[in-house]
XYZ file of C-alpha atoms in Angstrom:
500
model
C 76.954 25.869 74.567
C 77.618 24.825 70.641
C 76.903 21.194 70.445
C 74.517 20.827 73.981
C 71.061 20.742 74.160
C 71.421 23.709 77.070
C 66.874 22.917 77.704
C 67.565 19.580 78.403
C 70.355 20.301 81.397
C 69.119 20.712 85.284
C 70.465 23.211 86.947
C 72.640 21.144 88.766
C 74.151 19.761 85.645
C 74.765 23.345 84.488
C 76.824 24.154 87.608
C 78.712 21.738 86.829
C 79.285 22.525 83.491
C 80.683 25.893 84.575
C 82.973 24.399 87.596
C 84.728 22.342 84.937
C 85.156 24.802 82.457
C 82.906 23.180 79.948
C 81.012 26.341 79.351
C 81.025 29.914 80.881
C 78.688 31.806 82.270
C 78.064 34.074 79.452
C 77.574 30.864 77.326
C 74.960 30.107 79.410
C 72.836 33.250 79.840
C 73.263 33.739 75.748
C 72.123 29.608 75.602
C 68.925 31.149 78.202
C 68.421 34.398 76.369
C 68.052 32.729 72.820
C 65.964 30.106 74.430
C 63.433 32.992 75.783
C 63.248 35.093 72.558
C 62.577 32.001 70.959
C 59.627 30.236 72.570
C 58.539 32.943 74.908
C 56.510 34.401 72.233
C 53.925 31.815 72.032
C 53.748 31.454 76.338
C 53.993 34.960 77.316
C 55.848 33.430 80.374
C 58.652 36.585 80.644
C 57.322 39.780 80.698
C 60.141 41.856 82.060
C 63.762 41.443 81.367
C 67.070 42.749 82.768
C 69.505 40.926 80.197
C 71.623 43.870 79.804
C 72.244 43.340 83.950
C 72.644 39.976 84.180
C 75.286 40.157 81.499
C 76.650 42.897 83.199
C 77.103 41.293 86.849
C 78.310 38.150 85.189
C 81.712 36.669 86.307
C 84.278 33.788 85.496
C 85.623 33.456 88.952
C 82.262 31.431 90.676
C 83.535 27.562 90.767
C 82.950 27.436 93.893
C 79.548 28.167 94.197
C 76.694 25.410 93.867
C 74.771 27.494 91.569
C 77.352 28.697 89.456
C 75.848 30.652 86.293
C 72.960 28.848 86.119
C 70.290 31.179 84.927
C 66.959 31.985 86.137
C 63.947 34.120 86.347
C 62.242 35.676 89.274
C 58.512 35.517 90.189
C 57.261 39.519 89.780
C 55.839 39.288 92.887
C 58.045 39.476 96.145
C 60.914 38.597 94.542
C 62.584 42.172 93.806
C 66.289 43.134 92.225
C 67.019 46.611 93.254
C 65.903 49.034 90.445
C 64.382 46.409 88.540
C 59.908 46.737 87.902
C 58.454 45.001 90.763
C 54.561 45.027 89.168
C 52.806 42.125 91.104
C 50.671 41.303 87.722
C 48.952 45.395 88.154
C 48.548 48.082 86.201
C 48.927 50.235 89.557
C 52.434 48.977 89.770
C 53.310 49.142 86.240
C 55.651 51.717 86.858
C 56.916 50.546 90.208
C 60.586 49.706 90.780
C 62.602 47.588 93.652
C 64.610 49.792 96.383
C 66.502 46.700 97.274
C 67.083 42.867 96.591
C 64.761 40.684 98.015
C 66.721 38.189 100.527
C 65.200 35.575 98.607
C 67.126 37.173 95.648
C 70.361 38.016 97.700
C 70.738 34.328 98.351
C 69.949 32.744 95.106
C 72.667 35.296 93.597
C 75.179 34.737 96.113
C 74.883 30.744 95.148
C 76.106 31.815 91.489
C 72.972 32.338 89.350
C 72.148 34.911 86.921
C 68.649 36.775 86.942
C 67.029 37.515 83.782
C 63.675 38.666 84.434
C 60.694 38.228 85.758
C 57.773 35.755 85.302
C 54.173 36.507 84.475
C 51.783 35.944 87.823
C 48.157 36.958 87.978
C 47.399 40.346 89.653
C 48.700 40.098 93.444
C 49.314 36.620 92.896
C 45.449 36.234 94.054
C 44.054 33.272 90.790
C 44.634 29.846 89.979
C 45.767 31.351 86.383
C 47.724 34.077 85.271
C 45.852 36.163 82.982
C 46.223 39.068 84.288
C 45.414 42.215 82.913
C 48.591 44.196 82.554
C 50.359 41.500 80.881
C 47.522 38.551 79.009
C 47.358 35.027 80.055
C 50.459 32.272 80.224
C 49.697 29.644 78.137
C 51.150 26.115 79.135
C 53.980 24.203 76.967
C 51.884 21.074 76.877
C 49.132 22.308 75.485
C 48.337 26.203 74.337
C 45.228 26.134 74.770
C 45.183 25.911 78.880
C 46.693 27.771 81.387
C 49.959 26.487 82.938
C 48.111 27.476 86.637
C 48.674 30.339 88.999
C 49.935 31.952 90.908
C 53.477 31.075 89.374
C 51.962 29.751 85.930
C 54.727 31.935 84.148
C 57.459 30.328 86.531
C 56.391 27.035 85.437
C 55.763 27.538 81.806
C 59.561 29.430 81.334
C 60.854 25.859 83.198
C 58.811 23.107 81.592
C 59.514 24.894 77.936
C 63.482 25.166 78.781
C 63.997 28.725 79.274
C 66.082 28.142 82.683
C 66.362 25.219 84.520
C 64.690 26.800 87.512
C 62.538 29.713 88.420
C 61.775 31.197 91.554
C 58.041 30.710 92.962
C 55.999 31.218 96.072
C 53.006 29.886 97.225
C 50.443 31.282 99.433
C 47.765 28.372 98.847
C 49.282 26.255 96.267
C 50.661 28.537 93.825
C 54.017 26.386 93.230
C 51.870 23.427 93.494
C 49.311 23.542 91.023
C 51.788 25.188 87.949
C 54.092 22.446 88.797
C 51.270 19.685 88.503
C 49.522 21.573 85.502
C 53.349 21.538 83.376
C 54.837 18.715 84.467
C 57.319 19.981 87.106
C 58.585 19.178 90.671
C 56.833 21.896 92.973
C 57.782 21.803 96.713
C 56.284 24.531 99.287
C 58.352 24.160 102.183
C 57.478 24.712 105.877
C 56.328 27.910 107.070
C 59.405 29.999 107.992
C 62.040 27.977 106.384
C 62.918 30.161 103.330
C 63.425 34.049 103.510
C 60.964 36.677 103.407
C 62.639 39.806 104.518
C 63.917 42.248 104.187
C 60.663 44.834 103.871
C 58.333 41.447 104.919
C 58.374 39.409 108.174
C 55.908 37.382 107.088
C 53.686 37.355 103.914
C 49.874 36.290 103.793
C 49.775 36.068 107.860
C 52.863 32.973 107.208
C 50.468 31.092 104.648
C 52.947 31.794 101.641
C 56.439 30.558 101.255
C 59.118 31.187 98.892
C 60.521 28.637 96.511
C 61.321 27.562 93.321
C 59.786 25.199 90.234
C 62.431 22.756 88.816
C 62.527 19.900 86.312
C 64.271 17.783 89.109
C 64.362 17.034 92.556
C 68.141 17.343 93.285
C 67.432 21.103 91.663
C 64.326 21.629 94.358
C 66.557 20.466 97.550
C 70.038 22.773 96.222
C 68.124 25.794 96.341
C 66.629 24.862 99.495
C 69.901 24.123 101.190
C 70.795 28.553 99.832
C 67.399 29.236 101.089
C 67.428 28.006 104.311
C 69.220 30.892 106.395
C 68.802 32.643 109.357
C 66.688 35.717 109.537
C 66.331 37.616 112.080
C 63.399 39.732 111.155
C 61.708 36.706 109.921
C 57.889 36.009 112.188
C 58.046 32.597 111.709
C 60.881 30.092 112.161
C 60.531 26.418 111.040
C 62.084 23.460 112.853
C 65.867 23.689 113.147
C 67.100 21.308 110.332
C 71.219 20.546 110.837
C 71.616 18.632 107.436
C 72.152 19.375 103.914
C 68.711 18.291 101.665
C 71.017 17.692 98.811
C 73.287 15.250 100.772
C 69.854 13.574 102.333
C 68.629 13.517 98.569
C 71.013 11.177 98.002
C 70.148 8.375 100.934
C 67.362 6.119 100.490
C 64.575 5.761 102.790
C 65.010 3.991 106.424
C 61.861 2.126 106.390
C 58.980 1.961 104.477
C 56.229 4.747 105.056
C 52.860 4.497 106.653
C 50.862 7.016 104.053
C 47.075 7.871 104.033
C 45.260 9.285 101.013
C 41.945 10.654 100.010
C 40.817 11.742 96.468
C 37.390 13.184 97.744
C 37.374 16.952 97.656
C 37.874 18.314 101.279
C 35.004 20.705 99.860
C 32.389 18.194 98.480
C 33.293 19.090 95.473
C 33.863 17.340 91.793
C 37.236 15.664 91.302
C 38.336 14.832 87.741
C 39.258 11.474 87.086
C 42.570 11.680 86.061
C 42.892 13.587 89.414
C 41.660 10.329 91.232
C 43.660 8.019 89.232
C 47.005 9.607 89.485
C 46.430 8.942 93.301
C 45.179 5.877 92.533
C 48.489 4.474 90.248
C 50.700 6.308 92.965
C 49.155 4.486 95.748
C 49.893 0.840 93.833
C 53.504 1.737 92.999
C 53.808 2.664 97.077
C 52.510 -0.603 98.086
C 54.092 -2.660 95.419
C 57.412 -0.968 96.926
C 56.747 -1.558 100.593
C 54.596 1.317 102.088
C 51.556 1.156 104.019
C 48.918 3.104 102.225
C 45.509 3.394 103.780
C 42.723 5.383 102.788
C 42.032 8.107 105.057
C 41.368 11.595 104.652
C 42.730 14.116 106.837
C 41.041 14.920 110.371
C 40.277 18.863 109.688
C 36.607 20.199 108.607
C 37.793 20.783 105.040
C 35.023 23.357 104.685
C 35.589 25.454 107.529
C 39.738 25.584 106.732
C 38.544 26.939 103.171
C 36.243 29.466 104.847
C 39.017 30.602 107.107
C 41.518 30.839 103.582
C 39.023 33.419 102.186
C 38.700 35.649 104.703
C 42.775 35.957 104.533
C 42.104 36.195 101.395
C 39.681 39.238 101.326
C 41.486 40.359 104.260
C 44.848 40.675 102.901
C 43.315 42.468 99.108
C 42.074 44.416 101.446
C 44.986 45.497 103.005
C 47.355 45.805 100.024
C 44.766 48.106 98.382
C 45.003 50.461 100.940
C 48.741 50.472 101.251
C 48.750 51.300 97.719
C 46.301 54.272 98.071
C 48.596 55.604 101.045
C 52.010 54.629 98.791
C 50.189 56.426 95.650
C 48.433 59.407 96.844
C 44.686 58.557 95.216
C 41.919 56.054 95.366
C 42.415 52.391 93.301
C 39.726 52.485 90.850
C 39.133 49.353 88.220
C 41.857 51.750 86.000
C 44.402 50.690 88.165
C 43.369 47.013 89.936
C 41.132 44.413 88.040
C 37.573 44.418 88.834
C 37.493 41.501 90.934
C 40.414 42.702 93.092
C 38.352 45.800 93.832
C 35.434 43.556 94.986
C 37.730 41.292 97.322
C 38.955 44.427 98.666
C 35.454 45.447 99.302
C 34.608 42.525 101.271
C 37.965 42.261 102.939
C 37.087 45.653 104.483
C 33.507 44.348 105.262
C 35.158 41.429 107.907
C 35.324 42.402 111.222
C 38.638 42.136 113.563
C 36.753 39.399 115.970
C 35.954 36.919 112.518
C 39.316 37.205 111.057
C 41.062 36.856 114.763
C 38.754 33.690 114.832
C 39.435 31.979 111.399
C 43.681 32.275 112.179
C 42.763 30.047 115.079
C 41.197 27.802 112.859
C 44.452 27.460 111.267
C 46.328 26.637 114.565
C 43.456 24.036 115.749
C 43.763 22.607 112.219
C 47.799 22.654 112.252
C 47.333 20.915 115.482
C 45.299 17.926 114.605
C 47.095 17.525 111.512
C 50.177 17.322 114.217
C 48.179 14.679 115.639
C 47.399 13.068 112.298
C 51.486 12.476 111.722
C 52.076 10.539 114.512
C 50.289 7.813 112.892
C 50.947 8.887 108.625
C 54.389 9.629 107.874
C 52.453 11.337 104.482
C 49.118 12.534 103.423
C 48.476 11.868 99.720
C 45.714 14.173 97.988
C 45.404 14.804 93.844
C 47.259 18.303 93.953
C 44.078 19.626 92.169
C 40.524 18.730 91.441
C 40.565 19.369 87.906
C 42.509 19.392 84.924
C 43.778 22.751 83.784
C 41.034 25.052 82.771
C 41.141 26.909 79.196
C 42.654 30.153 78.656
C 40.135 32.960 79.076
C 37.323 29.504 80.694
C 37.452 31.361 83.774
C 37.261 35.258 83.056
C 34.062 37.065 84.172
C 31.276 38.196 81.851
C 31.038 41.469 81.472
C 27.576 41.143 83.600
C 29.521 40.256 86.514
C 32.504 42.827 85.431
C 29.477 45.442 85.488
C 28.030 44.072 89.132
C 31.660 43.914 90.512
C 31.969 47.441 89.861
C 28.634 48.365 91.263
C 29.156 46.459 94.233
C 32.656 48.089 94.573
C 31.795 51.504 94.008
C 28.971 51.596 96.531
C 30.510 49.643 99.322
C 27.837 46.701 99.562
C 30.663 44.445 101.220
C 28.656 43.879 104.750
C 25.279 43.623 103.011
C 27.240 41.194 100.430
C 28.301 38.931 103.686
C 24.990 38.488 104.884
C 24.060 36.889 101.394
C 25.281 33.504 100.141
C 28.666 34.599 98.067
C 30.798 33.626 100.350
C 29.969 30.193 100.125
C 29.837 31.113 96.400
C 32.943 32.445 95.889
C 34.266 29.243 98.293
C 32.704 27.008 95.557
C 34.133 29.102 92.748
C 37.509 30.189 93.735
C 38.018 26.552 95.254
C 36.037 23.983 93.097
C 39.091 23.261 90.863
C 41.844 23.252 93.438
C 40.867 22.821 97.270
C 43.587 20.229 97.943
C 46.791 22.610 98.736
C 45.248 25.121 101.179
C 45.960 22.966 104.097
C 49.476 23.062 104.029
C 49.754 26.908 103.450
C 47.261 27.429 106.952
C 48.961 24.326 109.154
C 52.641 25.528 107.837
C 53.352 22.256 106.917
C 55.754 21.217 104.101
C 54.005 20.047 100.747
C 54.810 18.728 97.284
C 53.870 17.857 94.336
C 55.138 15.672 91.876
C 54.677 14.446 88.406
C 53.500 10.823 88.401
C 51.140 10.731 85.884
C 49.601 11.724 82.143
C 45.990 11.327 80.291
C 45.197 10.124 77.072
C 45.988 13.135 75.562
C 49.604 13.275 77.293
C 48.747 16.184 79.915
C 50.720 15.794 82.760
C 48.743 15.045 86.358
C 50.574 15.499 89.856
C 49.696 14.408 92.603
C 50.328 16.243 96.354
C 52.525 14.677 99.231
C 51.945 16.755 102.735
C 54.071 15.727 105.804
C 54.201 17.218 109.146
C 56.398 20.201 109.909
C 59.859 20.396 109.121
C 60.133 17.337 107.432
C 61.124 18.272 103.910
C 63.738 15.574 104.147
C 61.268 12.684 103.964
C 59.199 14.580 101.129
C 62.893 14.836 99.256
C 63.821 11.081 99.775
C 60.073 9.941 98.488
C 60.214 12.166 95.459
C 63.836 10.676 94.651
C 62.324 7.693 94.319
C 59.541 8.380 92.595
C 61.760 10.386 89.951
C 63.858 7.319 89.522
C 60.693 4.685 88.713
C 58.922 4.711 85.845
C 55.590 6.699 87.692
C 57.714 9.823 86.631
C 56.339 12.275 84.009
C 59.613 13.864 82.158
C 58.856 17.185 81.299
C 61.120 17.092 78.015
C 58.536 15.283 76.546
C 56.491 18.805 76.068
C 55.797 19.922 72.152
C 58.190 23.288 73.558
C 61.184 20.776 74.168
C 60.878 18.999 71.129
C 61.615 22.409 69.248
């Protein structure tokens, strides 16, 4: 890659490189591996490699495939390469390797690219920032002082500071979303059941998360979607058939112009920043000054009782992977081998009866239903992707008075006395405050994105989140080509990281 800025190519443009012999594949990895060692010092982004693999596996004969050589890093949660540390953020997985690839991983390497590692993801994917224990906090290329979000803040800090053109994601309640709004990135979670989950995993989260990617560009987002989208037998959920390529409907421009409703009020009651509000706002004058039908509106769902319903999938499912690990590992999980506040959303996961949980996944299918409803009239439903700007590294850990109740609480088992108290509305109001817009999409199963439209003062990038009704990533592709061709669009290279 002598003489090309390799951070400043899309994956796409890399492909191409390597189909006309412009570069190899080796080129590129030692282009990605330099880039890593260089700036992933200051991000703690990567925090397991497999170089020595990737180098390994690498081949000249892969013209023909749409990813050719392009490299990337994995998400270390879900996304597994067989005999490669699969930790989930956790010191009680530190240790833990893959017995297979991941489909998710099967397909991405069958389109050409080259795996390099693994991104940094809070424990269990479970916070809005990744600082987890076992590894330290991400810090985000715009500014080192915040976090680059969570779940996939490491995904998103590796892209937006050039380390590889794309990295693989998921998102159980906006955890492509809000990294891709907090760094400046294109972050689309597509509908429930399109992309892979298998093999071990027929569904993950009850069908609330997805697997994806982050990317600098659209055309990057809608290629991996088109080696994403397969058939899967094993797979619980399976999203509207879709017969055409999202790369080739990338490239058309919209029929007709779009009737869109929007809301910047928290579906919470909650405080929303105000470059939160105004990124909507500026987004909502470029769509009418180019033909849409906006209308304020905000979505026909009790916002409250959909968050209510998150969090006890939320407790449910610590819960759940708490125990598997106890059965997998022989012992009890103490606050040696999960975080403190895992161990207390265990303990009130395992507090919530059968009937309350079986009751809040209807509340997913009544809201998915009137959001159904909702979509014959809005082609889109425009929201800030989060309420607040991103918070300060270390702004959001516990004292170590709560650290000290957590464990109390956790090692005598106070979950049902706990749910007859007020913290659940608490933790609602704390786990939620600062991002309750992308929930709705993970519970309905409805396709989401958000995109990069706008920047403070200070230059910190602000996205804002497009929703549309089930299986219509197409019409979330065509808007965000648009948008990425106008001036509205945010480009990531304009990071202190890329200017190195």
């Amino acid at each position: 890659m002598e003489g090309l800025p390799y951070e400043k190519f899309d994956a796409t443009a890399l492909a191409e490189l390597v189909r006309n012999n412009e570069v190899t594949q080796k080129e590129l990895l030692f282009a990605s591996i330099t880039r890593i060692e260089g700036v992933n010092p200051a991000l703690n982004a990567v925090v397991e490699r497999c170089y020595h693999k990737a180098l390994n596996d690498s081949a000249d004969n892969i013209s023909d495939q749409v990813l050719a050589g392009v490299p990337m890093l994995l998400k270390s949660v879900t996304q597994e390469i067989a005999g490669e540390k699969m930790t989930e953020g956790s010191r009680a997985l530190k240790h833990y390797r893959a017995k297979e690839d991941a489909l998710f991983t099967k397909q991405l390497k069958q389109a050409g690219t080259a795996m390099l590692g693994f991104t940094n993801a809070p424990e269990f994917a479970l916070m809005g920032v990744t600082e987890p224990a076992l590894y330290g906090a991400a810090k985000n290329p715009w500014d080192l002082t915040v976090t680059p979000g969570g779940s996939s803040g490491g995904a998103a800090a590796a892209v937006a500071s050039g380390m590889v053109p794309i990295a693989g994601a998921n998102d159980g309640g906006g955890s492509i979303r809000i990294p891709a709004a907090y760094c400046g990135l294109f972050g689309l979670k597509p509908t429930r059941g399109r992309t892979p989950t298998g093999p071990v995993r027929g569904r993950v989260w009850q069908g609330a998360a997805s697997e994806h990617v982050v990317t600098k560009s659209v055309r990057d987002s809608a290629l991996c979607l088109d080696v994403l989208n397969v058939a899967e037998k094993t797979r619980a959920f399976h999203a509207p058939a879709n017969d055409q390529s999202y790369t080739e409907v990338l490239k058309k421009s919209l029929e007709k112009p779009l009737n869109i409703a929007f809301s910047t009020a928290s579906p919470i009651g909650a405080f929303v920043d105000e470059p939160c509000r105004d990124a909507v706002r500026q987004t909502v004058k470029w769509l009418e000054e180019n033909g849409h039908h906006v209308e304020e509106k905000a979505a026909p769902v009790d916002g409250k009782r959909i968050a209510a319903s998150y969090m006890s999938l939320y407790f449910g499912e610590v819960a759940a992977k708490l125990t598997a690990l106890e059965t997998s590992l022989g012992r009890k999980m103490t606050t040696a081998d999960v975080e403190p506040v895992t161990m207390l959303l265990g303990t009130l996961g395992r507090a919530i009866s059968a009937e309350k949980f079986v009751t809040d996944l209807a509340a997913w299918d009544e809201a998915a239903m009137q959001m159904e409803a909702f979509h014959e009239t809005y082609d889109l439903y425009l929201t800030p992707t989060a309420a607040m700007m991103p918070a300060k590294i270390g702004e959001l850990s516990r004292s170590n008075r709560e650290e000290r109740l957590i464990q109390l609480v956790t090692k005598f088992g106070a979950g049902k006395a706990l749910l007859k108290t007020d913290i659940i509305d608490e933790l609602i109001e704390e786990s939620l405050k600062r991002t309750p817009f992308t929930q709705l999409a993970n519970l309905t199963g409805q396709p989401a994105m958000s995109v990069p439209v706008y920047q403070t003062a200070e230059q910190m990038p602000v996205g804002v989140q497009f929703i549309a009704a089930r299986g219509k990533e197409d019409l979330l592709f065509q808007l965000a080509g648009a948008l990425e061709a106008s001036d509205q669009w945010v480009d990531v290279h304009n990071n202190p990281f890329m200017q190195l």
